[in-house]
XYZ file of C-alpha atoms in Angstrom:
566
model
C 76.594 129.795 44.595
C 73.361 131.401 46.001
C 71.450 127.875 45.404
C 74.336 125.852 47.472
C 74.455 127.979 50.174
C 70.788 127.717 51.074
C 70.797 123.644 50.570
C 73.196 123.843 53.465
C 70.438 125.158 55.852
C 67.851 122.621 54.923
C 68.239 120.737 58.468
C 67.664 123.221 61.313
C 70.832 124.219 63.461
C 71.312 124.253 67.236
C 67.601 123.568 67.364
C 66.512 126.666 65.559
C 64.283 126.011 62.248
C 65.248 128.177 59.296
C 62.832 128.173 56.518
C 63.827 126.521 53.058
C 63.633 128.646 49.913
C 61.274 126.924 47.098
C 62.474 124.556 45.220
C 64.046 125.138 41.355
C 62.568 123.430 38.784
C 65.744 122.349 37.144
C 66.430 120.607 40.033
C 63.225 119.011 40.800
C 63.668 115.340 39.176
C 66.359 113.545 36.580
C 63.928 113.588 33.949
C 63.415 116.950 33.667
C 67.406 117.598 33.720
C 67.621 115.142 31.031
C 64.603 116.608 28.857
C 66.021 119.951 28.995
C 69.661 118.686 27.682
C 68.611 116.521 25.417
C 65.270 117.643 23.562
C 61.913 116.057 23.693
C 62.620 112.471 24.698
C 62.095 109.478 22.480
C 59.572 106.720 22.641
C 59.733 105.373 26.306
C 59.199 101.522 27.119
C 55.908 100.434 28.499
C 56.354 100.849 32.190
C 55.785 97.528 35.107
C 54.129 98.084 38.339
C 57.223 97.680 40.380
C 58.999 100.251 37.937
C 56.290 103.010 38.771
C 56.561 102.264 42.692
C 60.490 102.172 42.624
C 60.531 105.370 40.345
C 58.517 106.850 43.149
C 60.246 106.073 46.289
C 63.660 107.593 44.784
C 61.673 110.630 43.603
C 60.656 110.800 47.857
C 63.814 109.972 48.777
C 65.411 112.661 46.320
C 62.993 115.631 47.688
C 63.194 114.674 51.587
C 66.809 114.244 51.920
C 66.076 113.882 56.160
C 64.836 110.356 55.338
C 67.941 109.345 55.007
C 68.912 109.647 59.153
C 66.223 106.697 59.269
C 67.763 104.781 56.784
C 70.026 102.777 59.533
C 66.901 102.236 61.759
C 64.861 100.962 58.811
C 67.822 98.645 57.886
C 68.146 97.189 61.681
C 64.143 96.700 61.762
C 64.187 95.545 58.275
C 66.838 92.914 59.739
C 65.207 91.902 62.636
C 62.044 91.183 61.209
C 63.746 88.702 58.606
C 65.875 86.584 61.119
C 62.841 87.011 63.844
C 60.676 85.102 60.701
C 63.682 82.701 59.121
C 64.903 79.662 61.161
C 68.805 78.704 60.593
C 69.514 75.003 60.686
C 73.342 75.920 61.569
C 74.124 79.731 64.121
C 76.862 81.581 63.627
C 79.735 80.229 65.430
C 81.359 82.682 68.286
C 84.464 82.416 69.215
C 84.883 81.849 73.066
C 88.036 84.517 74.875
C 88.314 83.790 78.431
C 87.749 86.661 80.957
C 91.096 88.393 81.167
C 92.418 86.836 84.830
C 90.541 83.504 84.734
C 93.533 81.439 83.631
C 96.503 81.276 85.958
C 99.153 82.243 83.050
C 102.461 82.756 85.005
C 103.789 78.849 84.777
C 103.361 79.491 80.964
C 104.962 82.870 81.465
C 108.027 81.325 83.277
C 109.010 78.402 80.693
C 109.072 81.353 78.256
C 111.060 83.450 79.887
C 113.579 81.208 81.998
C 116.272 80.616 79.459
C 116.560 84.446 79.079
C 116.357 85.334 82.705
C 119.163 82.806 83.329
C 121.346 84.248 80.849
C 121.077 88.093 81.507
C 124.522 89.330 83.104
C 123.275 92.760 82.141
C 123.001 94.345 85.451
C 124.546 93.867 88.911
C 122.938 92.406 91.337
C 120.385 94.490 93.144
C 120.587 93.913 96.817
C 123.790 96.084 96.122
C 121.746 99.108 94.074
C 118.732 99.194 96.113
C 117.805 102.360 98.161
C 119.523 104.598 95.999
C 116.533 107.137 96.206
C 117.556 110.132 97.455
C 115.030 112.052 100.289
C 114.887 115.775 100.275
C 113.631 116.028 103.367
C 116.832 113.815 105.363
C 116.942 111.461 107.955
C 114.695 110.948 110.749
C 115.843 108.907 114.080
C 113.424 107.701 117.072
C 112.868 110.427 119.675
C 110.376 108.715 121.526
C 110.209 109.875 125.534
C 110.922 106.979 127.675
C 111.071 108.586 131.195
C 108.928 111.834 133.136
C 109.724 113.729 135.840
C 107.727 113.059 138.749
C 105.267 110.347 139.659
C 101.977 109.221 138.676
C 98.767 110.268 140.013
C 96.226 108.165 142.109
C 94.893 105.762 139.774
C 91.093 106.350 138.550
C 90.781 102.195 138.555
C 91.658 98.883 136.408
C 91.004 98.491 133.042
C 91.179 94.927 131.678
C 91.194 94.011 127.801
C 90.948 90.984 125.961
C 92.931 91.292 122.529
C 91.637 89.131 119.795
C 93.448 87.919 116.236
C 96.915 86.861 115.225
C 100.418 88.328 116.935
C 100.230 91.703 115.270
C 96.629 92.788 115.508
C 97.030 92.015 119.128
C 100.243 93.836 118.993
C 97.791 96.664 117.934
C 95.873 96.115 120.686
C 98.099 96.310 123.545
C 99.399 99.623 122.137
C 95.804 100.586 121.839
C 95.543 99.780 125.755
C 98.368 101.075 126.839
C 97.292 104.572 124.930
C 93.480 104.855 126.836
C 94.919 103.939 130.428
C 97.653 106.554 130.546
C 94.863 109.242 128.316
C 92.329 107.967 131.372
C 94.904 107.541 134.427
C 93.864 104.285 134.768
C 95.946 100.760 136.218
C 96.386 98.314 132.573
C 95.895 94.890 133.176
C 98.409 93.028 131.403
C 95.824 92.166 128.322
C 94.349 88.529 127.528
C 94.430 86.955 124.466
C 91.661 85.599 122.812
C 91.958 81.832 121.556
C 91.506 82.446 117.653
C 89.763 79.184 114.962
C 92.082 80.056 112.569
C 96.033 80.854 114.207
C 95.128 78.183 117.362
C 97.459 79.346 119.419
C 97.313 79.458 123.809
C 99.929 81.797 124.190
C 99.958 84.033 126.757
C 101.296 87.515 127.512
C 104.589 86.302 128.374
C 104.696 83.294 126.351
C 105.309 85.654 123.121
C 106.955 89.085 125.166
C 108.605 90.312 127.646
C 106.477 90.968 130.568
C 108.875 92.222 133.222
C 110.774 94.471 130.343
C 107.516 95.736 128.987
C 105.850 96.777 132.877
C 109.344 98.458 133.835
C 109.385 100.550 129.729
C 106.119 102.525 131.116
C 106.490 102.584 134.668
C 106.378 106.210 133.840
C 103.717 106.454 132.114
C 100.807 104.177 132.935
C 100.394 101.507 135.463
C 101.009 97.690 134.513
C 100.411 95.082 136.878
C 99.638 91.509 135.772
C 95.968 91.057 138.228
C 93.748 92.989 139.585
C 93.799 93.024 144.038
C 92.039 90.469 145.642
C 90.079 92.921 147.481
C 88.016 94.513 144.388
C 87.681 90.958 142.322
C 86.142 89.878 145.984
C 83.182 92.125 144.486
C 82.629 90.022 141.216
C 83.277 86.985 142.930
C 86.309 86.556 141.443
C 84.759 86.120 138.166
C 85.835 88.063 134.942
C 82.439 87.613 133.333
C 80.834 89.501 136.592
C 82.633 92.694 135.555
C 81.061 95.290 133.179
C 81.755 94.892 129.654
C 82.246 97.510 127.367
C 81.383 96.856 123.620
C 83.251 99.677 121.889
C 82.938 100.235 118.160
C 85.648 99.882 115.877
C 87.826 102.662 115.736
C 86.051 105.024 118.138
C 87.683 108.377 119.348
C 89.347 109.118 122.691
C 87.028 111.716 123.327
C 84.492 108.737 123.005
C 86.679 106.770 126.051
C 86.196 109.936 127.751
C 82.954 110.694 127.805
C 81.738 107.408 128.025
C 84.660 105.047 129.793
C 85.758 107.469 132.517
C 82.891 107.801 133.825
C 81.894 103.794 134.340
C 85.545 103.944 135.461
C 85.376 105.791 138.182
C 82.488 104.152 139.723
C 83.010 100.589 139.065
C 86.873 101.119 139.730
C 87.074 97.985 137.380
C 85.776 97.578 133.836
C 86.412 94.866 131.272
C 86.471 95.781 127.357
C 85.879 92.520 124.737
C 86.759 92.744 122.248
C 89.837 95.063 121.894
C 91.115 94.965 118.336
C 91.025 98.035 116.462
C 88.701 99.615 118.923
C 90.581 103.063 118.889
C 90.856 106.020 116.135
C 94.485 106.012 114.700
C 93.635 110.127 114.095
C 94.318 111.156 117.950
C 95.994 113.948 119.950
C 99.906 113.964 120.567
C 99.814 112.818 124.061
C 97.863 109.534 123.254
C 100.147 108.886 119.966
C 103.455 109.013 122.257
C 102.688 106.419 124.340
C 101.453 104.251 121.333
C 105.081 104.755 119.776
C 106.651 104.260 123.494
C 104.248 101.090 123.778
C 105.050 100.075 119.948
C 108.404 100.455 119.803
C 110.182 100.542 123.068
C 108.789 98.244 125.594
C 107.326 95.374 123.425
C 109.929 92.966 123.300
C 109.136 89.264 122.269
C 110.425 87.036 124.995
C 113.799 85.297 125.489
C 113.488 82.235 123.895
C 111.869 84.077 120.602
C 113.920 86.613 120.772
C 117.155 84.532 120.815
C 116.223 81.960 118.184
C 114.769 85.005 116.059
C 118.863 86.412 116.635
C 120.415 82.844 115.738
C 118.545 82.924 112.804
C 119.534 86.092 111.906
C 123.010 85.607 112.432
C 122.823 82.289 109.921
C 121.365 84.309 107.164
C 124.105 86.640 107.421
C 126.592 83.688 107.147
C 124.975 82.777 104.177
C 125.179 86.215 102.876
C 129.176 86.232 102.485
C 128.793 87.539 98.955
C 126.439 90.159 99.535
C 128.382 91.511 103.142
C 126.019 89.834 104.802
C 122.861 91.290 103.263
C 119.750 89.158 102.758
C 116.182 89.795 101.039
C 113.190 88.388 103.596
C 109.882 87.796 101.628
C 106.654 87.574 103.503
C 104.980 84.644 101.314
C 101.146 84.458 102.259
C 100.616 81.067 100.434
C 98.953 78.656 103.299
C 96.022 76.864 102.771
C 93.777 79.274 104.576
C 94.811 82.230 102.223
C 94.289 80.729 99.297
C 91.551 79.204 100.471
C 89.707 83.114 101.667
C 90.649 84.459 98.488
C 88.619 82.326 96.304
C 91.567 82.893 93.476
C 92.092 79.689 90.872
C 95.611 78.263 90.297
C 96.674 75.511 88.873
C 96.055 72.550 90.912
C 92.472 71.594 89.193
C 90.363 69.068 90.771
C 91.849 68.341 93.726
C 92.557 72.298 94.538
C 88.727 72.793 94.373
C 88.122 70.079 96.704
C 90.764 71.314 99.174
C 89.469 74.269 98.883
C 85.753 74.131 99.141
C 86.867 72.359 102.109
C 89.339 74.911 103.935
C 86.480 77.205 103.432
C 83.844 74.930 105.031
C 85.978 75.031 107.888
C 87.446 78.376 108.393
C 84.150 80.146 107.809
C 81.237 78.101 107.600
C 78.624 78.594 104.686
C 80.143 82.297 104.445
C 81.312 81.690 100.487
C 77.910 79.486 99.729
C 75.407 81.859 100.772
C 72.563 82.337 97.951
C 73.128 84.747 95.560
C 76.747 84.966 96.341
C 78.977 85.015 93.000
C 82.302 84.841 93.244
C 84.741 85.844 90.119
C 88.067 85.073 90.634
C 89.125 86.657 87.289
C 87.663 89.775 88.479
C 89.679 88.901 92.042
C 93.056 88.563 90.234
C 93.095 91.791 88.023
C 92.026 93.236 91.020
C 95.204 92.707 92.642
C 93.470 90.685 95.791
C 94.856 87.282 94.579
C 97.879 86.037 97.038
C 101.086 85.883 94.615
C 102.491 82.506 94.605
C 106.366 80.856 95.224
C 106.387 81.288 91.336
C 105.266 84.444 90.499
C 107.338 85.980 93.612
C 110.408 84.420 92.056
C 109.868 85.924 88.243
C 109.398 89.285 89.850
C 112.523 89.494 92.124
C 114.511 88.456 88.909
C 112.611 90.909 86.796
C 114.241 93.491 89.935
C 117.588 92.831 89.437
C 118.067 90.068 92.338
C 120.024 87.067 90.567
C 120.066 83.586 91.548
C 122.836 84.197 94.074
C 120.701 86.204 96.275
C 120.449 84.944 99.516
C 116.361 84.907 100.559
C 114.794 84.255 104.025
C 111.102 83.184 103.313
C 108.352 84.091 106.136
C 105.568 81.749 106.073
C 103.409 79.198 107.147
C 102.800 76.433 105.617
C 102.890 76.798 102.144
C 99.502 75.092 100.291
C 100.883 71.898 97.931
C 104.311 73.005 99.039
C 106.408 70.331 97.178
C 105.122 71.545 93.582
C 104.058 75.120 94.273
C 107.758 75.781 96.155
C 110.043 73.883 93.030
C 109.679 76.711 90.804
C 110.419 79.459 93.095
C 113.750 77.219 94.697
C 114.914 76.969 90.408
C 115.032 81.056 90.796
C 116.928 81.280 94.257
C 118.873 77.753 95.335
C 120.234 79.696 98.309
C 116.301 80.244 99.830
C 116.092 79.173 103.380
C 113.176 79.586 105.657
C 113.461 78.846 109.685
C 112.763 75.213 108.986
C 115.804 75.263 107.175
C 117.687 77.614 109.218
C 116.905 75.739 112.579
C 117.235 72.681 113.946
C 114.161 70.119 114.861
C 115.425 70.262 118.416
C 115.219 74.305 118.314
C 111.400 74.284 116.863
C 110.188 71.966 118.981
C 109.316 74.540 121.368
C 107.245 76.694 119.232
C 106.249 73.867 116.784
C 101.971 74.441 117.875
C 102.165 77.908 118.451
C 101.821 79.681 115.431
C 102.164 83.593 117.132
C 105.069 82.053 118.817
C 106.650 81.123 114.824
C 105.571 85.001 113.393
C 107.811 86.541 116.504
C 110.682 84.464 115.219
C 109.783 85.454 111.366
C 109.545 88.666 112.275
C 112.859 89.074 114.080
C 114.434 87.606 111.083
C 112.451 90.112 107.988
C 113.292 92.952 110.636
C 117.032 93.007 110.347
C 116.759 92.146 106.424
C 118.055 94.523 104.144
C 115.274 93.929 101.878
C 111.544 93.245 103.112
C 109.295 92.323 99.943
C 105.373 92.013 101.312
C 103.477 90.053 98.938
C 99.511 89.856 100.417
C 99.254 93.087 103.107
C 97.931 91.977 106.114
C 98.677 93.757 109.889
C 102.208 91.499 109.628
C 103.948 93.616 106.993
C 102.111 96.974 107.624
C 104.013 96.574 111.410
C 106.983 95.578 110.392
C 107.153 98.552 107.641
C 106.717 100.393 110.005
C 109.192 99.269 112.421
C 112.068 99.309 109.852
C 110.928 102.509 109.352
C 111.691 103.174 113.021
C 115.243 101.647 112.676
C 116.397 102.631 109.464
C 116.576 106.760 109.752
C 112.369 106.673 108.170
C 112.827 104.383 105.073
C 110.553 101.571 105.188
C 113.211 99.418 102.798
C 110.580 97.272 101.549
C 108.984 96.364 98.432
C 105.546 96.680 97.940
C 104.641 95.278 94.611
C 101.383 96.833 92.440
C 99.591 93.545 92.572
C 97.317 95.211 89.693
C 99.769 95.838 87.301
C 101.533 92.564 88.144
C 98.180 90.700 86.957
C 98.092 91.971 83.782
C 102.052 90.805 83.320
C 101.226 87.732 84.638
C 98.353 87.334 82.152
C 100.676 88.041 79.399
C 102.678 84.973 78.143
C 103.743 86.630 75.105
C 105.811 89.377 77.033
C 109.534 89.690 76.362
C 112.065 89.460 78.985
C 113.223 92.880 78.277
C 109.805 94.331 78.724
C 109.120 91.980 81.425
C 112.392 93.220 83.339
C 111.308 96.986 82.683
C 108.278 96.335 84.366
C 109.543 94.739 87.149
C 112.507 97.612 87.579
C 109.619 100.531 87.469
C 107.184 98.616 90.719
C 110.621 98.395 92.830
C 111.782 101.965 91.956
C 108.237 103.252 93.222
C 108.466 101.032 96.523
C 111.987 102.776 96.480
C 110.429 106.378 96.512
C 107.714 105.413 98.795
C 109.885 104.012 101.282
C 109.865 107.483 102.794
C 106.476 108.528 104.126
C 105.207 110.667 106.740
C 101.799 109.807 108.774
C 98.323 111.478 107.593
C 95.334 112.171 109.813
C 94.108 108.577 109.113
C 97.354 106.636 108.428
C 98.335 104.090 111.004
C 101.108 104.871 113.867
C 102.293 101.646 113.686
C 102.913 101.885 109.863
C 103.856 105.427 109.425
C 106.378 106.383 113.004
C 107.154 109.750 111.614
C 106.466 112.337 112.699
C 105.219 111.407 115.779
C 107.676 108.905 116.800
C 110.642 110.316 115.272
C 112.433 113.422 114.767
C 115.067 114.614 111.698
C 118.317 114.840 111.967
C 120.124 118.225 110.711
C 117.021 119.414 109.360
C 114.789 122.443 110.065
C 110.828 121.989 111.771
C 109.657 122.959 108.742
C 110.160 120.119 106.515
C 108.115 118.065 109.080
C 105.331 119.136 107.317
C 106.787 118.145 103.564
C 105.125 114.879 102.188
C 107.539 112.490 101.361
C 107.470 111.641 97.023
């Protein structure tokens, strides 16, 4: 028992070296073992070179058992000597697996799943289920200050902006505006907008809002006038470019407009900011954040003729929504040519998608995807969640949710790329789809036909009044309207907002079962469901997140202002 005991300590332990007792004879080789058992051994065979020099490695081996952690390092060397020295006339054959997200799986996905998912009755339909999440914390309604008591002070000058992007990040600006003239006491200048490459759209100010509504909403507040006087443009001879510009960085503070703005302010009585998007800190005091909400959601107003086609429409989705009471699911599908095209994702159109696509790229951003050295993965894109979903795949997951083929759908879009394949799979899942082409008559487009801002007001009306909103790409067009719905439906959002991640690796699954599949699908609307209700952090946009600064509860005690939403 003694002898095993000590063999154990042979190797040192925990880097301390503990010496090894001598070694017994009657353990020192086979031989002698054998001897001892069996008497003096008989007449032994005449003995080859290669029998001595085997018979001695074992007998090293056998006395420094530590070899034996080389023994894998000898075999690897031992290998790669003898295939660095041997040629093959035939390598080993490797099977090729492509990169999980590199194949565009869910048209293979759908033909296996379609018979199933047109013969579940299981559940009922789930326009009439949704929202069922309860919220501890209640209700919140708008409580957003539209008058003061007493006037304005002297204004400290004009401040002019010039708001650059598509209809909502210019939406963003004008609230931005509106929040550093009232925090400066300074005159707004109803803002310009910037002519964009991609959305190509003229508009003005009171093409896409209502100017008169919108200058009479702050009266109280800050100063809106739609030019600056004669008398101080006389000064820049009436030139725009003559006045000081201001080139503020993204997202700077208002203590930044303060001590840097005022000032030039109040001596040039007129200053000029270019551009405007995004150029203020969403993390700002009370006082600036109220008139962002009172901006936000009070006195922008799209303008009559969007606003009443945006109502007709609304009105004819509810008319197609007799079997629901008039409830309808608006998806916002980002699937034009530009998207895809940005997103450097790979469907299914081969060839003749690269082409159009190398060449939307060419044109949109010039030599920005070819630069040297540049890589771009779109397998890595897709599990990544950044690939746009398409008609298809936004059609397998409302199913998977619950929504049958009787749900009435409003679809917000542009145009969609390859439209008459990419759109049949998606009209199989929902016949009663209609979009404002649909909805509308040529006659009643015609006036907005070239102006693509002028087309998202009327979208928007229409997803706005939905009783579903599914988001399918993020973008400032969603994020606005979640929050708006937030503003008008007591702080839910009511909108999906699918885990693009997790619905990759579904996607990239052919082999899933409807039942699974379905599960899936039920889990990523349940979560929207919980999320729905969510209260504004330090960084969080105002114009996604209204609560708590522009809303209050209802019924409920100051304290639960401060409880996080689940």
């Amino acid at each position: 028992m003694q002898i095993q005991m000590q063999a154990y300590n042979r190797l040192p332990s925990s880097g301390h070296t503990t010496p090894s007792p001598p070694q017994s004879p009657s353990v020192r080789s086979p031989r002698y073992r054998h001897g001892r058992k069996q008497g003096r051994p008989g007449p032994q065979p005449p003995r080859t070179v290669a029998h001595r020099l085997a018979y001695l490695v074992l007998s090293v081996l056998l006395r420094r058992q530590g070899i034996f952690l080389f023994a894998p390092l000898i075999y690897i060397s031992g290998m790669l000597f003898y295939m660095g020295t041997v040629s093959f006339d035939v390598g080993p054959v490797i099977s090729h697996h492509p990169a999980p997200g590199s194949v565009y799986r869910s048209p293979q996905l759908y033909s296996k799943l379609r018979h199933e998912m047109d013969a579940d009755n299981s559940t009922a339909d789930a326009i009439s289920t949704i929202w069922k999440n309860s919220y501890k914390g209640g209700e919140w309604k708008p409580c957003v200050n539209k008058s003061t008591s007493g006037g304005l002070p002297d204004s400290n000058g004009f401040i002019y902006v010039e708001a650059n992007g598509g209809l909502n990040q210019q939406r963003a600006s004008i609230c931005n505006a509106v929040a550093v003239a009232g925090y400066l006491n300074a005159t707004l200048v109803i803002p310009n907008f910037h002519y964009h490459s991609i959305w190509r759209d003229p508009s003005k100010f009171n093409d896409i809002y209502d100017e008169e509504y919108f200058m009479s909403m702050l009266q109280n507040h800050v100063r809106v006038v739609n030019m600056i006087p004669d008398y101080l443009m006389a000064r820049y001879d009436h030139n725009m470019s003559n006045v000081y510009n201001f080139r503020i960085k993204a997202w700077s503070t208002i203590q930044f407009y303060k001590d840097n703005v005022y000032p030039k302010l109040l001596e040039e009585k007129v200053i000029r900011i270019s551009p405007f998007a995004n150029r203020l800190s969403f993390d700002t005091p009370p006082a600036v954040q109220r008139l962002r909400c009172l901006a936000n959601y009070e006195a922008l107003r799209f303008s009559s003729p969007i606003l009443t086609l945006g109502e007709t429409l609304v009105a004819r989705m509810k008319e197609h929504s007799v079997r629901s009471g008039g409830k309808y699911v608006s998806v916002h599908l980002r699937f034009e040519e530009d998207m895809v095209a940005f997103s450097c994702c790979i469907f299914d159109g081969g060839k003749q998608e690269k082409l159009d696509m190398e060449a939307a790229r060419e044109r949109g951003w010039r030599g920005k995807f070819t630069k040297p050295g540049r890589i771009i993965r779109p397998g890595a894109i897709r599990i990544n969640g950044k690939c746009p979903l398409t008609p298809l795949e936004v059609g397998l997951m409302l199913r998977g949710m619950g929504f049958d083929r009787n749900t009435s759908i409003y679809l917000a879009s542009g145009k969609i790329y390859d439209a008459e394949r990419n759109m049949a799979p998606l009209f199989e899942m929902f016949p009663l789809l209609q979009t404002k082409e649909m909805l509308a008559s040529p006659e009643e487009l015609a006036p907005y036909k070239n102006y693509s801002s002028r087309m998202a007001g009327v979208d928007y009306t229409v997803c706005l009044h939905s009783e579903v909103f599914v988001t399918t790409q993020g973008g400032n067009f969603p994020h606005f309207l979640m929050g708006h719905r937030r503003y008008l439906y007591g702080g839910h959002s009511k909108t999906i907002r699918p885990d693009k991640r997790k619905l990759a690796q579904i996607f990239d699954n052919p082999s899933i079962g409807w039942r699974t599949f379905k599960r899936h699908m039920l889990h990523i609307r349940s979560h929207s469901d919980s999320k729905g209700f969510e209260l504004k952090r330090p960084n969080d946009s105002i114009y996604s997140f209204p609560c708590p600064d522009c809303m209050c509860h209802i019924g409920k005690s100051e304290d639960s202002r401060s409880v996080s939403a689940t």
